[in-house]
Coordinates of C-alpha atoms in Angstrom, one line a residue:
M1 CA 93.9 67.5 -77.5
K2 CA 92.3 65.7 -74.6
K3 CA 94.2 62.8 -73.1
I4 CA 92.6 59.4 -73.0
T5 CA 92.6 58.1 -69.4
P6 CA 93.6 54.4 -68.6
F7 CA 90.1 53.8 -67.3
L8 CA 88.6 54.9 -70.6
I9 CA 91.1 52.6 -72.5
I10 CA 90.0 49.6 -70.4
L11 CA 86.3 50.4 -71.2
L12 CA 87.0 50.7 -74.9
F13 CA 88.9 47.3 -74.8
L14 CA 86.1 45.5 -72.9
F15 CA 83.5 47.0 -75.3
S16 CA 85.5 45.8 -78.4
C17 CA 86.2 42.3 -76.9
G18 CA 82.6 41.1 -76.5
N19 CA 81.2 37.8 -77.8
N20 CA 83.1 37.5 -81.1
E21 CA 81.0 34.6 -82.3
E22 CA 77.9 36.7 -81.7
N23 CA 79.4 39.6 -83.5
T24 CA 80.2 37.4 -86.6
T25 CA 76.9 35.6 -86.8
K26 CA 74.4 38.3 -86.1
H27 CA 73.8 41.3 -88.3
E28 CA 71.9 44.3 -87.0
P29 CA 69.5 45.9 -89.5
A30 CA 70.8 49.1 -91.1
K31 CA 69.8 52.2 -89.3
P32 CA 67.7 54.7 -91.3
A33 CA 69.7 57.7 -92.4
E34 CA 69.4 60.7 -90.1
P35 CA 67.3 63.5 -91.6
T36 CA 69.3 66.6 -92.8
Y37 CA 68.2 70.0 -91.4
L38 CA 69.0 73.5 -92.6
Y39 CA 67.7 76.5 -90.7
G40 CA 65.7 74.1 -88.6
I41 CA 63.9 72.7 -91.7
C42 CA 64.2 69.1 -93.0
I43 CA 65.6 69.4 -96.5
D44 CA 65.6 65.7 -97.5
S45 CA 63.0 66.3 -100.1
L46 CA 64.0 69.8 -101.0
D47 CA 66.7 71.4 -103.2
V48 CA 68.9 74.2 -101.8
K49 CA 69.5 77.3 -103.8
E50 CA 71.9 79.9 -102.3
D51 CA 72.8 83.4 -103.3
C52 CA 73.5 86.8 -101.9
V53 CA 71.9 90.2 -102.3
K54 CA 73.4 92.2 -105.1
K55 CA 73.5 95.9 -105.8
N56 CA 70.1 97.4 -106.7
E57 CA 68.3 94.1 -105.7
F58 CA 65.2 94.2 -103.5
L59 CA 62.7 91.8 -102.1
A60 CA 60.5 91.9 -105.2
N61 CA 63.1 91.1 -107.9
I62 CA 64.7 88.4 -105.7
L63 CA 61.5 86.5 -105.2
L64 CA 60.0 87.2 -108.6
R65 CA 62.9 85.3 -110.2
E66 CA 61.8 82.2 -108.4
G67 CA 58.2 82.6 -109.4
V68 CA 56.9 83.8 -106.1
S69 CA 53.6 85.6 -106.5
Y70 CA 53.0 89.4 -106.0
N71 CA 50.5 88.6 -103.3
T72 CA 53.1 86.6 -101.3
I73 CA 55.7 89.3 -101.8
N74 CA 53.2 91.9 -100.6
D75 CA 52.4 89.8 -97.5
I76 CA 56.1 89.6 -96.6
D77 CA 56.7 93.3 -97.2
R78 CA 53.6 94.5 -95.3
N79 CA 52.6 91.9 -92.8
K80 CA 55.8 90.2 -91.7
R81 CA 57.8 93.3 -90.6
N82 CA 57.6 92.1 -87.0
V83 CA 59.8 89.2 -88.1
F84 CA 62.0 91.2 -90.4
D85 CA 61.5 94.5 -92.3
A86 CA 62.3 93.5 -95.9
R87 CA 63.1 97.2 -96.7
K88 CA 66.3 96.7 -94.6
I89 CA 67.8 94.1 -96.9
K90 CA 71.6 94.6 -97.3
V91 CA 73.8 94.1 -100.2
G92 CA 76.1 91.1 -99.7
N93 CA 73.9 89.3 -97.2
K94 CA 73.2 85.7 -97.9
Y95 CA 69.8 84.2 -98.7
T96 CA 68.6 80.7 -99.5
F97 CA 65.6 79.2 -101.4
L98 CA 64.4 75.8 -100.5
M99 CA 62.8 74.4 -103.6
T100 CA 60.4 71.4 -104.2
R101 CA 61.7 68.6 -106.5
D102 CA 58.8 68.7 -108.8
S103 CA 59.1 68.8 -112.6
V104 CA 58.5 72.5 -112.2
P105 CA 60.3 73.4 -108.9
T106 CA 58.4 75.7 -106.5
A107 CA 60.0 77.9 -103.9
K108 CA 58.7 76.7 -100.6
Y109 CA 60.9 78.7 -98.2
W110 CA 63.0 81.8 -98.5
I111 CA 65.6 82.4 -95.7
Y112 CA 67.4 85.7 -95.3
E113 CA 70.5 85.9 -93.1
I114 CA 70.2 89.1 -91.1
D115 CA 73.7 88.8 -89.7
R116 CA 76.3 86.1 -88.9
T117 CA 73.9 84.3 -86.5
S118 CA 70.4 85.6 -87.0
Y119 CA 68.1 84.7 -89.9
A120 CA 64.5 85.1 -90.9
V121 CA 62.5 82.3 -92.5
F122 CA 59.5 83.0 -94.8
Q123 CA 57.2 80.1 -95.7
L124 CA 56.1 80.8 -99.3
T125 CA 53.3 78.3 -99.5
D126 CA 50.3 77.3 -97.4
S127 CA 50.0 79.6 -94.4
L128 CA 52.7 82.1 -95.4
A129 CA 54.2 81.9 -92.0
A130 CA 57.4 83.7 -90.9
W131 CA 59.8 83.3 -88.0
R132 CA 63.3 84.2 -86.8
G133 CA 66.0 81.8 -85.9
E134 CA 69.5 81.7 -84.5
K135 CA 72.4 79.6 -85.6
E136 CA 74.1 77.5 -82.9
V137 CA 77.1 79.4 -81.6
I138 CA 79.9 77.4 -80.0
R139 CA 82.1 79.3 -77.6
E140 CA 85.6 78.0 -76.8
I141 CA 87.8 79.5 -74.1
E142 CA 91.2 80.5 -75.4
H143 CA 94.2 82.4 -74.2
V144 CA 96.8 84.5 -76.0
G145 CA 100.0 86.1 -74.8
V146 CA 102.0 88.7 -76.8
E147 CA 105.1 90.8 -76.4
I148 CA 104.9 94.3 -77.9
K149 CA 107.6 95.3 -80.3
S150 CA 106.0 98.3 -81.9
S151 CA 102.3 98.5 -81.0
L152 CA 99.6 96.4 -79.3
W153 CA 97.7 96.3 -82.6
N154 CA 100.6 94.8 -84.5
A155 CA 101.4 92.3 -81.8
M156 CA 97.8 91.1 -81.5
T157 CA 97.1 90.9 -85.2
E158 CA 100.4 89.0 -85.7
A159 CA 99.1 86.5 -83.1
G160 CA 96.0 86.0 -85.2
C161 CA 93.7 87.9 -82.8
D162 CA 90.3 89.4 -83.8
Y163 CA 90.5 93.2 -83.8
N164 CA 87.5 93.3 -81.5
L165 CA 89.7 91.7 -78.8
I166 CA 92.1 94.7 -79.2
L167 CA 89.2 97.1 -78.9
E168 CA 87.8 95.3 -75.8
L169 CA 91.2 95.5 -74.1
S170 CA 91.4 99.2 -74.8
D171 CA 88.0 99.6 -73.2
I172 CA 88.9 97.5 -70.2
Y173 CA 92.1 99.4 -69.5
A174 CA 90.9 102.8 -70.6
W175 CA 91.4 104.3 -67.2
T176 CA 94.6 102.6 -66.2
I177 CA 96.8 102.5 -69.3
D178 CA 97.6 105.2 -71.8
F179 CA 97.4 103.2 -75.1
F180 CA 99.3 106.0 -76.9
G181 CA 102.2 105.4 -74.4
I182 CA 102.6 101.7 -75.0
Q183 CA 106.3 100.9 -75.7
A184 CA 108.5 98.1 -76.9
G185 CA 108.9 95.5 -74.1
D186 CA 105.4 95.8 -72.8
S187 CA 103.3 92.6 -72.9
C188 CA 99.8 91.4 -72.6
K189 CA 97.9 88.1 -71.8
V190 CA 94.2 87.5 -72.2
I191 CA 91.7 84.7 -71.5
F192 CA 88.7 85.1 -73.7
E193 CA 85.9 83.3 -75.6
K194 CA 86.2 82.7 -79.3
N195 CA 82.9 82.3 -81.2
Y196 CA 82.3 79.6 -83.8
I197 CA 79.1 78.9 -85.7
A198 CA 78.3 75.2 -85.5
G199 CA 79.8 73.3 -88.4
N200 CA 82.3 76.1 -89.3
T201 CA 85.9 76.0 -88.2
V202 CA 86.5 79.6 -88.9
P203 CA 85.8 81.9 -85.9
Y204 CA 83.6 84.9 -86.5
G205 CA 84.2 87.0 -83.4
I206 CA 84.9 87.0 -79.7
G207 CA 82.6 86.6 -76.7
N208 CA 83.4 87.3 -73.1
V209 CA 86.9 88.5 -72.0
Y210 CA 87.4 86.7 -68.6
A211 CA 90.8 88.1 -67.5
A212 CA 93.8 89.9 -68.7
Y213 CA 97.3 90.9 -67.6
F214 CA 99.0 94.0 -69.0
K215 CA 102.6 94.8 -68.3
N216 CA 103.1 98.5 -69.1
K217 CA 106.3 100.4 -68.3
G218 CA 107.4 97.7 -65.9
E219 CA 104.1 97.7 -64.0
G220 CA 101.7 94.8 -64.1
K221 CA 98.0 95.4 -64.2
Y222 CA 95.4 92.6 -63.8
A223 CA 91.8 92.8 -65.0
F224 CA 89.1 90.2 -64.0
A225 CA 85.5 90.1 -65.2
F226 CA 83.0 89.9 -62.4
E227 CA 79.2 90.6 -62.3
Q228 CA 77.4 92.3 -59.4
N229 CA 74.2 94.3 -59.3
G230 CA 73.4 92.8 -62.7
R231 CA 76.4 94.6 -64.4
K232 CA 79.7 93.0 -65.6
E233 CA 82.7 95.1 -64.8
Y234 CA 86.5 94.6 -64.5
F235 CA 88.4 94.7 -61.3
D236 CA 92.0 94.2 -60.2
E237 CA 93.4 91.5 -58.0
K238 CA 92.3 93.4 -54.9
G239 CA 88.7 93.9 -56.1
E240 CA 89.2 97.6 -57.1
N241 CA 87.1 98.7 -60.1
L242 CA 89.2 99.5 -63.2
R243 CA 86.4 101.8 -64.4
K244 CA 86.4 105.3 -63.0
A245 CA 83.2 107.2 -62.3
F246 CA 83.7 109.4 -65.4
L247 CA 85.2 109.1 -68.8
K248 CA 88.4 111.2 -69.4
A249 CA 86.8 113.1 -72.3
P250 CA 83.2 113.3 -73.7
L251 CA 84.3 112.7 -77.3
N252 CA 87.1 111.7 -79.7
Y253 CA 88.6 115.1 -80.4
R254 CA 91.3 116.4 -82.7
R255 CA 92.8 119.0 -80.3
I256 CA 92.0 121.1 -77.3
S257 CA 91.5 124.6 -78.6
S258 CA 91.0 126.4 -75.3
T259 CA 91.6 125.4 -71.7
F260 CA 90.0 126.2 -68.4
S261 CA 90.9 129.8 -67.4
E262 CA 89.7 132.6 -65.0
A263 CA 90.9 135.2 -67.6
R264 CA 90.7 134.3 -71.3
M265 CA 90.6 136.6 -74.2
H266 CA 87.3 135.7 -75.9
P267 CA 88.0 134.8 -79.6
V268 CA 84.8 136.6 -80.8
H269 CA 84.1 139.5 -78.3
H270 CA 87.8 140.2 -77.7
I271 CA 87.4 140.9 -74.0
V272 CA 89.0 139.1 -71.1
R273 CA 86.6 137.0 -69.1
P274 CA 86.5 133.6 -67.4
H275 CA 86.3 130.4 -69.4
H276 CA 85.1 127.7 -67.1
G277 CA 85.4 124.8 -69.5
V278 CA 87.5 123.0 -72.0
D279 CA 87.0 123.5 -75.7
Y280 CA 87.5 120.3 -77.7
A281 CA 87.9 121.0 -81.4
A282 CA 86.3 118.3 -83.6
P283 CA 84.5 118.0 -86.9
S284 CA 80.9 119.0 -87.0
G285 CA 78.6 116.0 -86.2
T286 CA 81.2 114.2 -84.0
P287 CA 79.2 112.2 -81.4
V288 CA 79.3 113.7 -77.8
Q289 CA 79.0 111.2 -75.0
S290 CA 78.0 111.6 -71.4
I291 CA 81.0 111.1 -69.2
G292 CA 79.0 109.2 -66.6
D293 CA 75.6 107.9 -65.6
G294 CA 73.2 110.6 -64.7
T295 CA 70.0 112.6 -65.4
V296 CA 69.5 115.3 -67.9
I297 CA 68.4 118.3 -65.8
D298 CA 68.5 121.0 -68.5
K299 CA 68.3 121.1 -72.3
G300 CA 67.8 124.0 -74.7
W301 CA 69.4 127.2 -76.0
D302 CA 71.9 129.2 -74.0
K303 CA 71.2 132.9 -74.5
K304 CA 74.7 133.9 -73.4
G305 CA 76.4 132.4 -76.5
G306 CA 76.5 128.7 -75.6
G307 CA 74.0 127.7 -78.3
N308 CA 72.4 124.2 -78.0
Y309 CA 73.4 122.8 -74.6
L310 CA 72.7 119.9 -72.2
K311 CA 73.3 119.7 -68.5
I312 CA 73.6 116.4 -66.7
K313 CA 73.5 115.7 -63.0
H314 CA 75.6 112.7 -62.2
N315 CA 75.1 112.6 -58.4
S316 CA 74.8 115.0 -55.5
T317 CA 78.3 116.3 -56.2
Y318 CA 79.0 116.4 -59.9
T319 CA 77.2 118.1 -62.9
T320 CA 78.5 118.4 -66.5
T321 CA 77.5 120.8 -69.3
Y322 CA 77.9 120.3 -73.0
M323 CA 77.6 123.4 -75.2
H324 CA 77.6 124.6 -78.9
L325 CA 75.9 121.3 -80.0
K326 CA 74.8 120.9 -83.5
G327 CA 71.9 118.9 -82.3
F328 CA 70.7 116.4 -79.7
A329 CA 70.7 112.6 -79.9
S330 CA 67.4 110.8 -80.4
G331 CA 65.4 110.3 -77.1
I332 CA 67.4 112.9 -75.1
S333 CA 65.1 115.1 -73.2
K334 CA 64.9 116.9 -69.8
G335 CA 64.5 114.3 -67.0
C336 CA 65.7 111.3 -69.0
K337 CA 68.4 108.9 -67.6
V338 CA 71.6 108.5 -69.5
K339 CA 74.5 106.0 -69.2
Q340 CA 78.2 106.5 -69.3
G341 CA 79.4 106.6 -72.9
Q342 CA 75.9 107.1 -74.3
T343 CA 75.7 109.6 -77.2
I344 CA 73.8 112.7 -76.1
G345 CA 74.4 115.1 -78.9
Y346 CA 76.8 116.1 -81.7
V347 CA 79.6 118.7 -82.1
G348 CA 78.5 121.9 -83.8
M349 CA 79.1 125.7 -83.7
T350 CA 75.7 127.0 -82.5
G351 CA 75.8 130.2 -80.4
T352 CA 78.9 132.3 -80.4
A353 CA 81.7 130.1 -81.9
T354 CA 84.4 130.5 -84.5
G355 CA 84.4 126.9 -85.5
P356 CA 82.9 123.5 -84.6
H357 CA 83.9 122.5 -81.1
L358 CA 82.4 121.3 -77.8
D359 CA 82.6 123.5 -74.7
F360 CA 82.6 121.0 -71.9
R361 CA 82.2 122.1 -68.3
L362 CA 82.4 120.2 -65.0
Q363 CA 81.0 121.4 -61.6
K364 CA 81.7 120.0 -58.2
N365 CA 79.3 121.0 -55.5
G366 CA 78.1 123.9 -57.8
T367 CA 81.6 125.3 -58.5
Y368 CA 83.3 125.0 -61.9
I369 CA 86.6 123.0 -61.8
D370 CA 89.1 122.2 -64.5
P371 CA 88.2 119.0 -66.2
L372 CA 91.8 118.4 -67.3
K373 CA 93.1 118.5 -63.7
F374 CA 90.2 116.5 -62.3
K375 CA 91.0 113.1 -60.9
S376 CA 87.9 110.9 -61.2
P377 CA 87.0 108.7 -58.2
S378 CA 86.9 105.0 -58.8
A379 CA 83.6 103.2 -59.4
D380 CA 82.3 100.8 -56.8
P381 CA 84.7 97.9 -55.9
V382 CA 83.7 94.3 -55.4
K383 CA 81.3 94.3 -52.4
K384 CA 82.4 92.6 -49.2
E385 CA 79.7 90.0 -49.4
N386 CA 80.9 89.1 -52.9
M387 CA 84.7 89.0 -52.2
E388 CA 84.9 85.3 -51.4
Q389 CA 83.2 84.3 -54.6
Y390 CA 85.4 86.9 -56.5
Q391 CA 88.6 85.6 -55.0
I392 CA 87.8 82.0 -56.1
A393 CA 87.4 83.2 -59.6
V394 CA 90.5 85.3 -59.5
D395 CA 92.7 82.5 -58.1
S396 CA 91.8 80.1 -61.0
L397 CA 92.1 82.7 -63.7
M398 CA 95.4 84.1 -62.3
Q399 CA 96.8 80.6 -62.4
V400 CA 96.1 80.3 -66.1
L401 CA 97.6 83.7 -66.8
K402 CA 100.8 82.8 -65.0
E403 CA 101.1 79.5 -66.8
H404 CA 101.0 81.1 -70.2

């Protein structure tokens, strides 16, 4: 709660102690009532009828119940897809009719809520117009501190935190903390935004995470959000990037079925030969991600048993190869640019394979190296010309972290 300053108290006192005689003898005319709006539409002369999409309900049967003509339904379905494609209506999503107050009510507007904040408005009379709108989102900066007794998940949920905040923390510290190695006694503090839809006191999610402090195995690790080159990243108190140049693994895998070796017994051909990659066993269809930004330099079928494969050049030093893919992600082609963490394909068992897995290979200056022993270089730190601005932000955020 905000404190009322003495100066404000004096102003309030002076305002309330005006000319009492004038206050008792003069009466101001009553102000007209403020108009009421819903989805940006004045509803003073309209009735509101709310419901949600039920199983096996579609645009036609929803609108027909309120007497909307087939011509109007057809116009929405065919000509208003640039606003919202009515074929994508989801069970459980809320919709609202705004009805006239005539003896026989007429549906004047139909509003479909696409998600928590976005909605589509369809005018059902006159010009049959349609447009999209956004609910007002209020973002409040909050902080939370927890001590871990069993797991980060339990500690954060007990503190009433949104699960997305936990996921965000795991992404921020993905390179510096082994979240499977978190132990009792570790602790965490976070400064973040909590999102509210205007008029609703229940938060619906989180916004930006500004700063965090994680104490793991007795060692404290700071993370501060900072944007440079048009990209927001997280840095420590010295301005070093918490993100490494590459992800630790290109997928979420069940187990490593074969490691890097100069002399491995091939499981199919039963001969000893080099295996210059790591086999990650995972269910067929598991998404495979690029471990770093780069360019696809090769895509196709490996005639030596690798099946569907992709090769990505990340810079002048590093190249990665992904083999035995079931298929490629949409839009992936030779020459296209990819981002770190972008899905490029799916685990399969094409080529010579005894089961679904990804054969992942890493080259440094053209020579295969063991991905499991590779220590990724850090991504770019805060630039020298940005350090002063960064330090100002760090000092204020660190003060808040230390106070709570």
